[in-house]
Coordinates of C-alpha atoms and ligand atoms in Angstrom, one line a residue:
M1 CA 0.1 0.1 -0.3
P2 CA 1.5 3.2 -0.9
R3 CA 1.8 5.7 1.5
R4 CA 0.2 9.2 0.9
R5 CA 3.1 10.9 1.2
M6 CA 5.6 9.3 -0.8
R7 CA 3.2 10.9 -3.3
G8 CA 4.6 14.3 -4.9
G9 CA 2.5 17.1 -3.9
A10 CA 0.8 15.6 -0.8
P11 CA -0.2 18.1 1.4
L12 CA 2.5 18.9 4.0
Q13 CA 0.6 17.2 7.2
W14 CA 0.5 13.7 5.5
A15 CA 4.3 13.8 5.6
F16 CA 3.9 13.2 9.8
R17 CA 1.1 10.7 9.3
S18 CA 2.9 7.3 10.8
M19 CA -0.6 5.5 9.5
P20 CA -0.9 4.2 6.1
E21 CA -3.7 4.9 3.6
P22 CA -6.5 3.8 4.9
T23 CA -8.3 0.4 2.9
P24 CA -11.2 1.3 1.4
M25 CA -13.8 -1.8 3.1
R26 CA -16.8 -2.7 1.4
L27 CA -18.9 -4.3 3.9
S28 CA -19.9 -7.3 1.5
Q29 CA -15.8 -8.1 2.4
F30 CA -16.8 -8.0 5.9
H31 CA -17.9 -9.2 8.9
L32 CA -21.1 -7.5 10.1
A33 CA -23.0 -9.0 12.6
T34 CA -25.8 -7.4 14.4
V35 CA -28.7 -8.6 16.1
K36 CA -31.8 -6.6 16.6
E37 CA -33.4 -7.9 20.3
V38 CA -31.2 -6.0 23.7
P39 CA -29.8 -9.4 24.7
A40 CA -31.2 -10.4 28.4
D41 CA -28.1 -10.6 30.7
A42 CA -26.6 -7.4 29.3
E43 CA -27.7 -4.6 31.9
I44 CA -26.4 -1.1 30.9
A45 CA -26.6 0.4 27.3
S46 CA -22.6 0.1 26.6
H47 CA -22.8 -3.9 27.0
Q48 CA -26.3 -4.4 24.9
L49 CA -25.0 -2.2 22.1
M50 CA -21.4 -4.0 22.1
L51 CA -23.5 -7.4 22.0
R52 CA -25.6 -5.7 19.5
T53 CA -23.5 -4.7 17.2
G54 CA -21.5 -7.5 17.6
M55 CA -18.0 -6.1 18.3
I56 CA -18.2 -9.0 21.1
R57 CA -18.9 -12.2 21.9
K58 CA -18.5 -14.0 25.2
L59 CA -16.5 -16.6 25.4
A60 CA -16.7 -17.5 29.2
A61 CA -17.6 -15.2 32.2
G62 CA -16.2 -12.1 31.9
I63 CA -13.8 -13.3 28.9
Y64 CA -14.6 -12.2 25.1
T65 CA -13.5 -12.4 21.6
W66 CA -12.9 -9.3 20.2
S67 CA -15.1 -9.0 16.6
P68 CA -13.7 -7.8 13.7
L69 CA -15.9 -4.2 14.3
G70 CA -14.9 -4.2 17.4
L71 CA -11.7 -4.4 17.4
R72 CA -11.3 -1.8 14.9
V73 CA -12.2 0.4 17.8
L74 CA -9.9 -1.1 20.3
R75 CA -7.0 -0.8 17.9
K76 CA -8.4 3.6 17.4
V77 CA -7.8 3.7 21.0
E78 CA -4.5 1.9 21.3
A79 CA -3.3 3.9 18.6
I80 CA -3.8 6.9 20.6
V81 CA -2.5 5.6 24.1
R82 CA 1.1 4.4 22.4
E83 CA 1.0 7.5 20.1
E84 CA 0.7 9.9 23.4
M85 CA 3.1 7.6 25.4
D86 CA 5.6 8.0 22.9
R87 CA 5.6 11.6 22.5
A88 CA 5.6 11.9 26.8
G89 CA 8.9 9.7 26.6
A90 CA 7.9 6.4 27.5
I91 CA 9.2 3.6 25.8
E92 CA 7.0 0.5 25.0
L93 CA 8.4 -3.8 25.4
L94 CA 6.5 -6.4 25.7
M95 CA 6.4 -8.8 29.2
P96 CA 5.3 -12.0 29.3
C97 CA 1.3 -12.9 30.4
V98 CA 2.6 -16.4 32.9
Q99 CA 4.6 -14.5 35.6
P100 CA 6.4 -16.7 37.9
K101 CA 5.0 -17.3 41.4
E102 CA 9.2 -17.0 42.7
L103 CA 8.8 -13.4 41.8
W104 CA 5.3 -12.7 43.1
E105 CA 6.9 -14.4 46.6
E106 CA 9.3 -11.9 46.5
T107 CA 6.9 -8.8 47.1
G108 CA 5.0 -10.9 49.6
R109 CA 2.0 -10.5 46.5
W110 CA 1.4 -14.2 45.9
E111 CA -0.7 -14.7 48.7
K112 CA -1.7 -10.8 49.3
F113 CA -3.2 -10.5 45.9
G114 CA -6.4 -12.7 47.1
P115 CA -8.2 -14.6 44.9
Q116 CA -8.1 -12.3 41.9
L117 CA -4.8 -14.3 40.9
L118 CA -5.4 -16.9 38.6
K119 CA -3.1 -19.7 39.5
I120 CA -1.6 -22.2 36.6
V121 CA 0.9 -25.0 37.4
D122 CA 2.8 -26.4 35.0
R123 CA 3.9 -30.1 34.2
K124 CA 6.6 -29.6 36.4
E125 CA 4.8 -28.4 39.3
Q126 CA 6.0 -25.0 38.7
G127 CA 3.6 -22.1 39.7
Y128 CA 2.9 -19.5 37.6
C129 CA 0.1 -16.8 37.4
Y130 CA -1.3 -14.7 34.6
A131 CA -0.3 -11.4 35.0
P132 CA -3.3 -8.8 36.8
T133 CA -0.3 -6.0 36.7
A134 CA 3.1 -5.8 36.4
E135 CA 5.0 -4.2 39.0
E136 CA 6.9 -7.6 39.9
V137 CA 8.3 -8.6 36.0
I138 CA 9.1 -4.9 35.3
T139 CA 11.2 -4.2 38.7
D140 CA 13.0 -7.7 37.9
Y141 CA 13.7 -6.3 34.7
A142 CA 14.8 -3.0 36.2
R143 CA 17.2 -4.5 38.9
N144 CA 19.0 -6.7 36.1
E145 CA 19.3 -3.7 33.0
L146 CA 19.6 -0.3 34.8
K147 CA 23.1 -0.4 36.9
S148 CA 23.4 3.6 37.4
Y149 CA 21.9 6.6 37.5
K150 CA 22.6 7.7 34.7
Q151 CA 20.0 5.5 32.9
L152 CA 17.5 6.9 34.7
P153 CA 14.8 8.6 34.7
V154 CA 13.2 5.8 32.6
N155 CA 9.7 5.4 32.0
F156 CA 8.4 1.3 30.1
Y157 CA 5.2 0.4 29.5
Q158 CA 3.5 -1.9 27.5
I159 CA 0.2 -3.0 25.7
Q160 CA -0.8 -6.2 27.0
T161 CA -3.4 -8.9 28.2
K162 CA -4.1 -8.8 31.4
F163 CA -6.2 -11.3 33.5
R164 CA -7.9 -10.5 37.4
D165 CA -10.5 -13.8 38.6
E166 CA -13.0 -10.4 39.4
I167 CA -15.3 -11.5 41.8
R168 CA -18.5 -10.4 40.1
P169 CA -17.2 -10.0 36.2
R170 CA -20.4 -7.6 34.7
F171 CA -21.3 -5.2 32.2
G172 CA -19.0 -6.9 29.4
V173 CA -15.8 -5.7 28.8
M174 CA -15.8 -2.6 31.5
R175 CA -14.9 -5.2 34.0
A176 CA -13.9 -8.0 32.3
R177 CA -12.1 -11.0 33.6
E178 CA -9.5 -10.9 30.1
F179 CA -8.9 -7.2 29.6
L180 CA -6.3 -5.0 27.6
M181 CA -4.2 -2.5 29.9
K182 CA -1.4 -0.2 28.7
D183 CA 0.5 -0.7 32.1
A184 CA 3.7 1.9 32.1
Y185 CA 6.2 2.2 34.8
S186 CA 9.0 4.9 35.8
F187 CA 12.1 4.6 37.7
H188 CA 14.0 6.4 39.5
L189 CA 16.9 8.1 41.5
D190 CA 14.8 10.3 43.7
A191 CA 11.5 11.8 44.6
A192 CA 11.4 14.8 42.9
S193 CA 12.3 12.8 39.5
L194 CA 9.3 10.7 40.2
A195 CA 6.8 13.7 40.6
A196 CA 8.1 15.5 37.4
T197 CA 7.4 12.2 36.1
Y198 CA 4.1 12.0 37.0
Q199 CA 3.2 14.9 35.6
V200 CA 4.0 14.2 32.6
M201 CA 1.6 11.0 32.4
Y202 CA -0.6 12.9 34.0
D203 CA -0.7 15.8 31.2
A204 CA -0.2 12.2 28.5
Y205 CA -3.3 11.4 30.0
T206 CA -5.4 14.7 30.2
R207 CA -4.0 14.3 26.1
I208 CA -5.7 10.9 25.5
F209 CA -8.6 11.0 26.9
T210 CA -9.5 14.6 25.0
R211 CA -8.5 13.0 21.9
L212 CA -10.8 10.3 22.0
G213 CA -13.4 13.0 22.5
L214 CA -14.4 11.7 26.1
T215 CA -15.8 14.2 29.2
F216 CA -13.6 12.8 31.8
R217 CA -12.1 14.1 35.0
A218 CA -8.8 13.3 37.0
V219 CA -9.7 12.9 40.9
Q220 CA -7.4 12.4 43.3
A221 CA -7.8 8.6 44.3
D222 CA -6.8 6.9 47.4
T223 CA -3.7 4.7 48.0
G224 CA -4.8 2.1 49.1
A225 CA -2.3 0.0 51.2
I226 CA 0.6 1.0 49.9
G227 CA -0.5 4.4 51.1
G228 CA 1.3 7.6 51.6
N229 CA 1.8 8.9 47.9
A230 CA 0.0 10.9 45.0
S231 CA -2.4 8.9 43.4
H232 CA -5.2 10.3 40.3
E233 CA -7.9 8.0 38.9
F234 CA -9.5 9.5 35.8
Q235 CA -12.6 8.7 35.1
V236 CA -15.0 9.0 32.8
L237 CA -18.5 10.5 33.6
A238 CA -21.5 8.3 33.3
D239 CA -24.6 7.7 35.1
S240 CA -23.7 3.8 35.1
G241 CA -20.1 4.9 36.7
E242 CA -19.2 2.3 39.9
D243 CA -17.3 4.7 41.4
A244 CA -18.9 7.8 43.2
I245 CA -16.9 11.2 42.8
A246 CA -17.0 14.6 44.1
F247 CA -15.9 17.7 43.0
S248 CA -16.2 21.7 44.1
D249 CA -18.3 24.1 42.4
A250 CA -15.7 26.9 43.3
S251 CA -12.4 25.3 42.8
D252 CA -10.5 22.6 40.8
Y253 CA -11.0 19.9 44.1
A254 CA -12.1 16.7 42.3
A255 CA -11.9 13.3 43.9
N256 CA -13.1 9.8 44.7
V257 CA -15.4 9.6 47.2
E258 CA -13.4 7.2 49.2
K259 CA -10.8 9.4 49.4
A260 CA -12.4 12.7 49.5
E261 CA -12.7 14.5 53.6
A262 CA -16.0 15.5 55.1
L263 CA -14.8 18.5 56.9
A264 CA -15.4 18.8 61.3
P265 CA -18.5 20.7 61.4
T266 CA -17.6 24.0 63.0
G267 CA -18.3 25.6 66.5
P268 CA -18.8 23.4 69.7
R269 CA -21.4 20.9 70.3
P270 CA -24.6 21.8 71.6
A271 CA -24.7 21.3 75.2
P272 CA -27.3 18.6 76.8
G273 CA -30.6 19.6 76.6
A274 CA -33.1 16.6 77.2
A275 CA -33.0 13.6 79.6
W276 CA -31.5 10.5 79.0
Q277 CA -34.9 7.4 78.9
K278 CA -34.5 4.2 77.7
V279 CA -37.7 3.7 75.4
A280 CA -39.1 0.6 73.7
T281 CA -37.9 -0.3 70.0
P282 CA -39.8 -3.7 70.4
T283 CA -39.4 -4.6 66.5
Q284 CA -37.5 -1.7 64.8
K285 CA -33.7 -2.0 64.1
T286 CA -32.7 -0.1 61.2
I287 CA -32.4 3.4 61.2
E288 CA -35.7 4.1 59.1
E289 CA -37.3 1.8 61.4
V290 CA -36.6 3.2 64.5
S291 CA -36.6 7.1 63.3
A292 CA -39.9 6.9 61.7
F293 CA -41.1 4.9 64.9
L294 CA -40.1 7.6 67.3
G295 CA -40.7 10.2 65.5
V296 CA -36.7 11.8 64.8
A297 CA -35.0 12.2 62.0
P298 CA -32.3 9.8 60.9
A299 CA -29.9 12.9 61.2
Q300 CA -30.8 12.5 64.9
C301 CA -29.6 9.2 65.6
V302 CA -26.7 7.5 65.9
K303 CA -26.0 3.8 64.1
T304 CA -22.9 2.0 65.5
L305 CA -21.2 -0.9 63.2
L306 CA -19.4 -2.8 65.4
V307 CA -16.2 -4.7 63.5
E308 CA -13.5 -6.8 63.6
G309 CA -10.2 -4.8 64.5
R310 CA -6.5 -5.9 65.9
H311 CA -6.9 -6.9 68.6
G312 CA -11.1 -7.4 69.1
I313 CA -14.3 -5.6 68.4
V314 CA -14.1 -1.9 67.5
A315 CA -17.1 0.1 67.6
L316 CA -18.0 2.8 64.6
C317 CA -20.1 5.4 65.0
L318 CA -22.2 7.7 62.3
R319 CA -25.0 9.8 62.0
G320 CA -28.3 7.6 60.8
D321 CA -28.2 9.7 57.6
H322 CA -24.4 8.8 56.8
V323 CA -22.6 5.8 55.0
L324 CA -19.5 4.8 56.8
N325 CA -16.8 4.8 54.3
E326 CA -14.8 1.4 54.3
V327 CA -11.5 2.8 53.2
K328 CA -11.3 5.5 55.6
A329 CA -12.0 3.1 58.3
A330 CA -9.9 0.7 57.1
K331 CA -6.7 3.1 57.7
L332 CA -7.7 3.6 61.5
E333 CA -4.9 2.0 63.8
E334 CA -7.4 0.2 65.7
I335 CA -8.4 -1.8 62.8
G336 CA -5.9 -1.6 59.8
T337 CA -7.2 -4.2 57.6
D338 CA -10.5 -4.3 55.2
I339 CA -13.5 -3.6 56.8
V340 CA -15.4 -7.0 58.5
L341 CA -18.1 -6.8 60.2
A342 CA -18.7 -8.6 63.8
S343 CA -20.4 -11.7 63.5
E344 CA -24.1 -12.1 64.9
E345 CA -22.7 -14.6 68.0
A346 CA -19.6 -11.6 68.6
I347 CA -22.2 -8.9 69.2
L348 CA -24.2 -11.0 71.1
A349 CA -20.9 -11.7 73.3
A350 CA -19.6 -8.5 73.8
T351 CA -22.9 -6.5 74.1
G352 CA -25.4 -9.0 75.5
A353 CA -27.9 -7.6 72.2
H354 CA -28.4 -8.5 68.7
A355 CA -27.5 -6.0 65.8
G356 CA -30.0 -3.2 65.3
F357 CA -29.7 -2.4 69.2
I358 CA -26.3 -1.4 69.9
G359 CA -25.1 1.7 70.6
P360 CA -22.7 3.8 72.0
A361 CA -23.9 3.8 75.7
G362 CA -22.4 1.2 78.4
L363 CA -20.5 -1.1 75.3
P364 CA -17.7 -3.1 77.7
A365 CA -14.5 -0.7 78.3
D366 CA -12.2 -2.6 76.0
I367 CA -14.3 -1.8 73.0
P368 CA -13.0 1.5 71.5
V369 CA -15.9 4.0 70.6
I370 CA -14.6 5.5 67.1
V371 CA -16.9 8.0 66.2
D372 CA -17.4 10.1 62.6
R373 CA -17.0 13.7 63.0
D374 CA -20.6 15.0 62.5
A375 CA -22.1 11.9 65.1
A376 CA -19.5 14.2 67.9
Q377 CA -21.0 16.8 67.1
L378 CA -25.0 15.5 67.9
A379 CA -26.1 16.1 71.6
D380 CA -29.8 14.9 72.3
F381 CA -29.6 12.1 70.1
V382 CA -31.3 8.3 69.4
C383 CA -28.9 5.0 69.6
G384 CA -29.2 1.7 70.7
A385 CA -29.3 0.5 74.5
N386 CA -27.7 -2.8 74.0
A387 CA -30.8 -4.6 75.0
D388 CA -32.7 -6.2 72.5
G389 CA -36.4 -4.3 71.8
L390 CA -35.0 -1.0 73.6
H391 CA -33.3 2.6 72.0
Y392 CA -32.0 5.9 73.9
T393 CA -33.2 9.0 73.4
G394 CA -32.1 12.2 74.2
T395 CA -28.5 10.7 74.6
N396 CA -25.3 12.7 74.9
W397 CA -21.4 11.9 74.1
E398 CA -19.5 12.4 77.8
R399 CA -22.4 12.1 79.6
D400 CA -23.6 9.0 78.8
A401 CA -21.8 7.4 76.2
R402 CA -18.0 7.0 76.1
L403 CA -16.1 8.1 72.7
T404 CA -12.3 7.3 72.3
R405 CA -11.7 8.8 69.5
I406 CA -13.2 11.7 66.9
A407 CA -12.0 10.1 63.3
D408 CA -13.4 10.9 59.6
L409 CA -15.5 7.7 58.5
R410 CA -18.3 8.9 56.1
N411 CA -18.5 9.9 52.9
V412 CA -19.3 12.9 51.8
V413 CA -22.6 14.3 50.7
E414 CA -23.8 16.6 48.0
G415 CA -24.0 19.5 49.8
D416 CA -20.6 19.4 52.0
A417 CA -17.8 21.7 52.4
A418 CA -15.2 20.9 49.8
P419 CA -11.8 20.3 52.1
D420 CA -9.7 22.6 50.4
G421 CA -12.4 25.4 51.9
K422 CA -13.6 26.8 48.7
G423 CA -17.0 26.2 47.3
T424 CA -19.4 22.9 47.9
L425 CA -19.6 19.8 46.9
H426 CA -21.4 17.8 44.5
L427 CA -21.6 14.6 43.3
A428 CA -21.3 12.4 39.8
R429 CA -20.6 8.7 38.8
G430 CA -17.4 8.4 36.7
I431 CA -16.0 5.0 35.4
E432 CA -12.2 4.3 36.3
V433 CA -10.5 4.3 33.1
G434 CA -7.0 5.2 34.0
H435 CA -4.8 5.6 37.4
V436 CA -1.1 7.5 37.5
F437 CA 0.1 6.5 41.0
Q438 CA 3.6 7.6 42.6
L439 CA 4.7 3.9 44.7
G440 CA 7.8 5.2 45.7
T441 CA 10.4 2.5 47.0
K442 CA 7.6 -0.3 47.9
Y443 CA 8.4 -3.1 44.8
A444 CA 11.9 -1.6 44.3
E445 CA 12.7 -2.5 48.2
A446 CA 11.4 -5.5 48.1
L447 CA 13.7 -7.1 44.9
E448 CA 16.4 -5.1 45.6
A449 CA 16.4 -3.1 42.2
K450 CA 19.5 -0.6 43.3
V451 CA 21.4 1.7 41.0
V452 CA 24.5 3.6 41.8
D453 CA 24.1 7.1 42.3
E454 CA 26.7 10.2 41.5
S455 CA 28.3 9.6 44.9
G456 CA 28.8 5.5 43.6
A457 CA 26.6 4.3 46.4
L458 CA 23.8 1.9 45.8
K459 CA 20.6 3.7 45.8
T460 CA 17.2 1.9 45.9
M461 CA 15.4 3.1 42.9
T462 CA 12.0 5.0 43.0
M463 CA 9.2 4.3 40.7
G464 CA 5.7 5.4 39.3
C465 CA 2.9 3.3 37.9
Y466 CA 0.4 4.2 35.3
G467 CA -2.6 2.3 34.2
I468 CA -4.9 2.4 31.2
G469 CA -8.4 0.3 30.9
V470 CA -7.8 0.3 26.9
S471 CA -10.7 -2.1 26.4
R472 CA -12.5 -1.0 29.4
I473 CA -12.3 2.9 27.4
V474 CA -14.3 1.4 24.3
A475 CA -17.3 0.3 26.7
A476 CA -17.1 3.8 28.5
A477 CA -16.6 5.9 25.4
I478 CA -20.1 4.0 24.4
E479 CA -21.7 4.7 27.8
Q480 CA -21.1 8.7 27.4
C481 CA -21.7 8.1 23.8
H482 CA -25.4 6.9 22.8
D483 CA -29.4 7.4 22.0
Q484 CA -32.1 5.7 21.2
A485 CA -30.8 4.3 17.5
G486 CA -27.2 3.0 18.9
I487 CA -23.6 3.9 19.7
R488 CA -22.7 8.2 18.5
W489 CA -18.9 7.3 18.3
P490 CA -16.6 10.5 18.7
E491 CA -14.6 10.4 15.5
A492 CA -11.4 9.8 16.6
M493 CA -12.5 5.8 18.0
A494 CA -15.4 5.4 15.4
P495 CA -14.5 1.7 13.1
W496 CA -14.9 4.2 10.0
R497 CA -15.5 7.8 9.9
V498 CA -17.8 7.7 6.9
A499 CA -20.3 5.2 5.7
I500 CA -21.5 4.9 2.3
C501 CA -24.7 3.5 1.7
V502 CA -26.1 2.6 -1.6
I503 CA -29.4 2.5 -3.1
N504 CA -29.4 0.5 -6.1
P505 CA -32.6 -2.3 -6.3
K506 CA -32.2 -2.0 -10.4
H507 CA -28.4 -2.7 -10.4
V508 CA -27.6 0.4 -12.7
A509 CA -24.1 0.2 -13.0
E510 CA -23.2 4.0 -12.8
V511 CA -24.7 3.9 -9.4
D512 CA -22.1 1.4 -8.3
A513 CA -19.7 2.7 -10.1
A514 CA -20.1 5.8 -8.5
A515 CA -20.0 4.3 -5.2
G516 CA -17.1 2.8 -5.9
A517 CA -15.4 5.8 -7.0
L518 CA -16.5 7.7 -4.0
L519 CA -15.0 5.4 -1.9
D520 CA -11.6 5.3 -3.1
E521 CA -11.4 8.7 -3.3
L522 CA -12.3 9.2 0.3
A523 CA -9.8 6.7 1.2
S524 CA -7.0 8.5 -0.4
R525 CA -7.6 10.8 1.4
G526 CA -6.9 9.1 4.4
I527 CA -10.6 9.2 5.5
E528 CA -11.1 5.8 6.8
T529 CA -14.3 4.6 4.5
V530 CA -16.7 1.9 4.7
L531 CA -19.0 1.0 1.6
D532 CA -22.4 -0.5 2.5
D533 CA -23.0 -3.1 -0.8
R534 CA -24.6 -5.6 0.9
G535 CA -27.9 -4.7 -1.0
L536 CA -30.2 -4.4 2.1
R537 CA -33.1 -2.4 2.3
P538 CA -32.6 1.2 2.9
G539 CA -34.1 1.1 6.0
Q540 CA -32.8 -1.9 7.5
M541 CA -29.3 -0.4 6.1
F542 CA -29.4 3.0 8.0
A543 CA -30.5 0.8 11.1
D544 CA -27.0 -0.8 11.0
I545 CA -25.3 1.8 10.1
E546 CA -26.8 4.1 13.2
L547 CA -26.4 1.2 15.3
I548 CA -23.0 0.6 14.5
G549 CA -22.4 5.0 15.4
I550 CA -20.6 5.6 12.1
P551 CA -20.0 9.5 12.5
H552 CA -21.1 10.5 8.5
R553 CA -23.3 8.4 6.4
V554 CA -23.8 9.3 2.7
V555 CA -26.4 7.9 0.2
I556 CA -25.6 7.0 -3.1
S557 CA -28.9 6.3 -5.3
E558 CA -29.7 6.9 -9.0
R559 CA -32.2 10.1 -8.3
G560 CA -29.0 11.8 -6.4
L561 CA -26.8 11.0 -9.3
A562 CA -29.3 12.6 -11.7
A563 CA -29.1 15.9 -9.2
G564 CA -25.6 15.8 -8.9
T565 CA -25.6 15.8 -5.2
L566 CA -25.0 13.4 -2.4
E567 CA -27.3 13.2 0.7
Y568 CA -25.4 13.4 3.7
R569 CA -26.7 13.2 7.4
A570 CA -24.5 13.2 10.8
R571 CA -24.9 10.6 13.2
T572 CA -25.6 13.3 15.6
E573 CA -28.3 15.2 13.3
S574 CA -31.7 14.2 12.7
E575 CA -31.6 15.3 9.2
S576 CA -30.3 14.6 5.9
R577 CA -28.5 17.4 3.8
Q578 CA -28.4 17.7 0.2
L579 CA -24.4 18.1 -0.5
A580 CA -22.0 18.9 -3.7
K581 CA -18.9 16.3 -3.5
D582 CA -16.9 19.7 -2.6
E583 CA -18.6 20.7 0.2
L584 CA -18.6 17.0 1.3
L585 CA -14.7 16.4 0.7
A586 CA -14.3 19.9 2.6
M587 CA -16.2 19.1 5.9
L588 CA -14.3 15.6 6.4
A589 CA -11.1 17.4 6.0
G590 CA -11.9 19.9 8.8
Ligands
ATP1 P1 -11.2 -1.3 39.4 O1 -11.2 -0.3 40.7 O2 -11.9 -1.0 38.4 O3 -11.4 -2.7 39.8 P2 -8.5 -0.8 39.7 O4 -8.0 -0.2 41.0 O5 -8.5 -2.4 40.2 O6 -9.8 -0.8 38.9 P3 -6.0 -0.9 38.3 O7 -4.8 -2.0 38.9 O8 -5.0 1.0 38.5 O9 -7.5 -1.2 38.6 O10 -5.8 -0.7 36.6 C1 -5.4 0.0 35.7 C2 -6.7 0.6 34.8 O11 -7.0 -1.4 34.4 C3 -7.7 0.8 35.4 O12 -7.8 2.5 35.4 C4 -9.3 0.3 34.7 O13 -9.7 1.4 33.7 C5 -8.6 -1.3 33.8 N1 -9.0 -2.2 34.9 C6 -9.2 -2.7 36.0 N2 -9.6 -3.4 36.0 C7 -10.6 -4.0 34.9 C8 -11.6 -5.1 34.4 N3 -11.1 -6.1 35.2 N4 -12.1 -5.3 33.4 C9 -11.6 -3.9 32.8 N5 -10.7 -3.2 33.0 C10 -10.3 -2.9 34.0
MG2 MG1 -7.2 1.5 40.0

């Protein structure tokens, strides 16, 4: 295939294009397999549309084949990711999908990664796993390859299949078990160098999602077990998103709700005003039931959760209308692991009552009572009495109920003050499509990845890691860009930019010839075009082209040829227009 830049007189811009001229495609020669019915087990629009367009086919739970149509879109995303990573100075390599157990034991993650890790045994009884990520392998590579500070900083990336045995694979490729990820890992002598590359990656991600035509936000993210260092998630905004994000209306503060701080209420706690009383709540256990029964707002009740801590049960108290933030709670020194609710038996043994009647007043002295900032501000509140069928009213901290410590334990809600002190928080839903993370020395220390520094001393390298869910992006884009008729691809992700539909029931040779000539002309101008020459009825053909989301549609018919114009319709418009060929070319070039 000759490249456009080889030809004399080609516009200068093509000289910089690395992509070959697109192959003119005829649908009669392609495998398009759309279906009309909405698949029964697909809950969200993107999953339904990926199945209806035939972009993906399920092989097993969370494992999909990408059809020729789906692959065209996936490759578009991959190409943009690759271009921007290269532009940002990252260097591509390719690591294996099958990784040896010993390496994972060196970092302690063979056990810690948990059941998400797909473990494999070979014929010699050697243990392996299918890569869920590649910190171990890249750090092993770096400890062998990098010897001197002069080789730093360096940022390696790959675009490679990953496997995570997700507990609940769902929504098709959105949360799959096998998926395509771009993962990059940078190596540095110090934290300042890491921070600089982190910013370069942050900017590259911003360019990638902008070029893809997606509405997204970069949000502060929790750094999880690794702790301490900076991390941002790139979230595509969509109502079906699994993540909740909070952002300020008066500043650029944005964070995953997992991470967003709920500020302490200002001013002192009101003084006690009511007498402390035990009241019968025979069957009322939930906050809703108790508050309705006693005629008290949920915000005037305290709910108490008993969870397993490092040294026995810990009580967590929240206002009745607030929700526990498990990520924040797991970081408490009394807990220090995932949140696990105490068992029914343990609750009964510790308090003498069943869940639903537990409260902070009168708990055994060895149970720490950790109270959320807002719950700690309450006076005269309702809470469980640690006796079945009973609650207290008019409860007050210190006077009636012991309070070990105040902490930020809840999820922020719409209308909370932004933690940066500027404006009010609003909530939105997002799909995490990228994640940048300052790892620090955790992996380099575990695998002893060191280089010689300027003074000749050995120094452990500092690392960053940067992931993009390449296959998830395809689903996320559909979630954001669709209507009743199907997908509305952003231009950069469309399988083809233009579809030429031929209406030629009488098989007039000139009509087919004109369609073929337009196809070749558009392709020669670098415009990816598909010709629908399947001979379908117009209604069927248009429905397919709309379903698969082609941004520009041109109809060629005997009548149009006679008039000397082309019938054009944009996927985002509801009416067709008649265009002269030059007008069409000018529009597609722009
Ligand atoms: P999530 O919170 O969605 O489980 P994660 O935090 O585990 O994601 P990372 O380890 O940061 O994900 O992986 C990098 C990127 O890979 C994510 O930002 C996401 O876009 C993508 N990704 C992660 N898990 C899956 C999955 N099961 N299916 C598809 N893409 C995924
Ligand atoms: Mg993540």
